[in-house]
Tab-separated table of C-alpha atoms in Angstrom:
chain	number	residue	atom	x	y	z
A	56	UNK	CA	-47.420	-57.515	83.913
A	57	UNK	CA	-46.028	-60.062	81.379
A	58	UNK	CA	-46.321	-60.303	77.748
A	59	UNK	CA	-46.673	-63.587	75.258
A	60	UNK	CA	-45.568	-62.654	71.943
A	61	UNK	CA	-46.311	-65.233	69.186
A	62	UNK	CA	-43.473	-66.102	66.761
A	63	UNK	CA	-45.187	-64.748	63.849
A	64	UNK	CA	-45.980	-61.085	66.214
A	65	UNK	CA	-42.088	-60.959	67.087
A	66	UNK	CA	-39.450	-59.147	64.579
A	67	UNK	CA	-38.126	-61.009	61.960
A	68	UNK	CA	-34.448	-62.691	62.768
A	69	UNK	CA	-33.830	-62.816	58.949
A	70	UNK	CA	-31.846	-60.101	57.108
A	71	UNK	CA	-35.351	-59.941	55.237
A	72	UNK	CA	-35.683	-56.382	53.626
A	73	UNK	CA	-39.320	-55.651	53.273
A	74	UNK	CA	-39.980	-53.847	49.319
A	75	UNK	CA	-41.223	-50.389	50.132
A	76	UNK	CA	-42.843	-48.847	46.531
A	77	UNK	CA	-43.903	-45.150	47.087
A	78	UNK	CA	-46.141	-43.092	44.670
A	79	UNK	CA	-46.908	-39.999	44.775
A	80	UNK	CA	-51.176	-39.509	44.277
A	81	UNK	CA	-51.075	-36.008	43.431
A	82	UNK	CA	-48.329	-32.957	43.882
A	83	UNK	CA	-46.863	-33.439	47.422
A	84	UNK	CA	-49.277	-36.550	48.768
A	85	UNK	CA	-46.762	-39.227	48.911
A	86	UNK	CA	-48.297	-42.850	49.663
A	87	UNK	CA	-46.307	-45.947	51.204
A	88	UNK	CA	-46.499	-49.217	50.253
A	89	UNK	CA	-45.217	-52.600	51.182
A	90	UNK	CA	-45.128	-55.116	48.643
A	91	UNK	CA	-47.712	-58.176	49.212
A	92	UNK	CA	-49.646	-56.359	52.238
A	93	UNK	CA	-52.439	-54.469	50.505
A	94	UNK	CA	-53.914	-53.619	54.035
A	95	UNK	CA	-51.340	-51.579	55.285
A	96	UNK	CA	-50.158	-48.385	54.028
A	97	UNK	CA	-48.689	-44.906	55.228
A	98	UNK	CA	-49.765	-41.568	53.188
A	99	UNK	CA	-47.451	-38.262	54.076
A	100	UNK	CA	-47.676	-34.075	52.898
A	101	UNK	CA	-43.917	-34.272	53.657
A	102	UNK	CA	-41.210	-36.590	52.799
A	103	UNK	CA	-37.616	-35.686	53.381
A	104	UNK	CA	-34.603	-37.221	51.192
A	105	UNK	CA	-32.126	-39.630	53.520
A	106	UNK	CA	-28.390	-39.403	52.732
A	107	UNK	CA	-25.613	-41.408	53.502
């Protein structure tokens, strides 16, 4: 089975960094956002810090 994948469906060849804000709603609810896409969002109990 084959797949089409539009230009605009396929990732992004740019070094475009999408801006990620995060606020936290209450104590430990943590809520994702992308910056210009109001419809899509990720809310978490648990976030863990990255290091480098």
């Amino acid at each position: 089975m084959s797949a089409t994948v539009n230009p605009d469906e396929s990732e992004s060849t740019d070094n475009e960094v999408p801006t990620v804000a995060v606020c936290e709603t209450t104590p430990g609810r943590v809520v994702f956002t992308e910056d210009g896409n109001s419809d899509g969002w990720i809310a978490t109990d648990l976030t863990v810090s990255l290091s480098r």
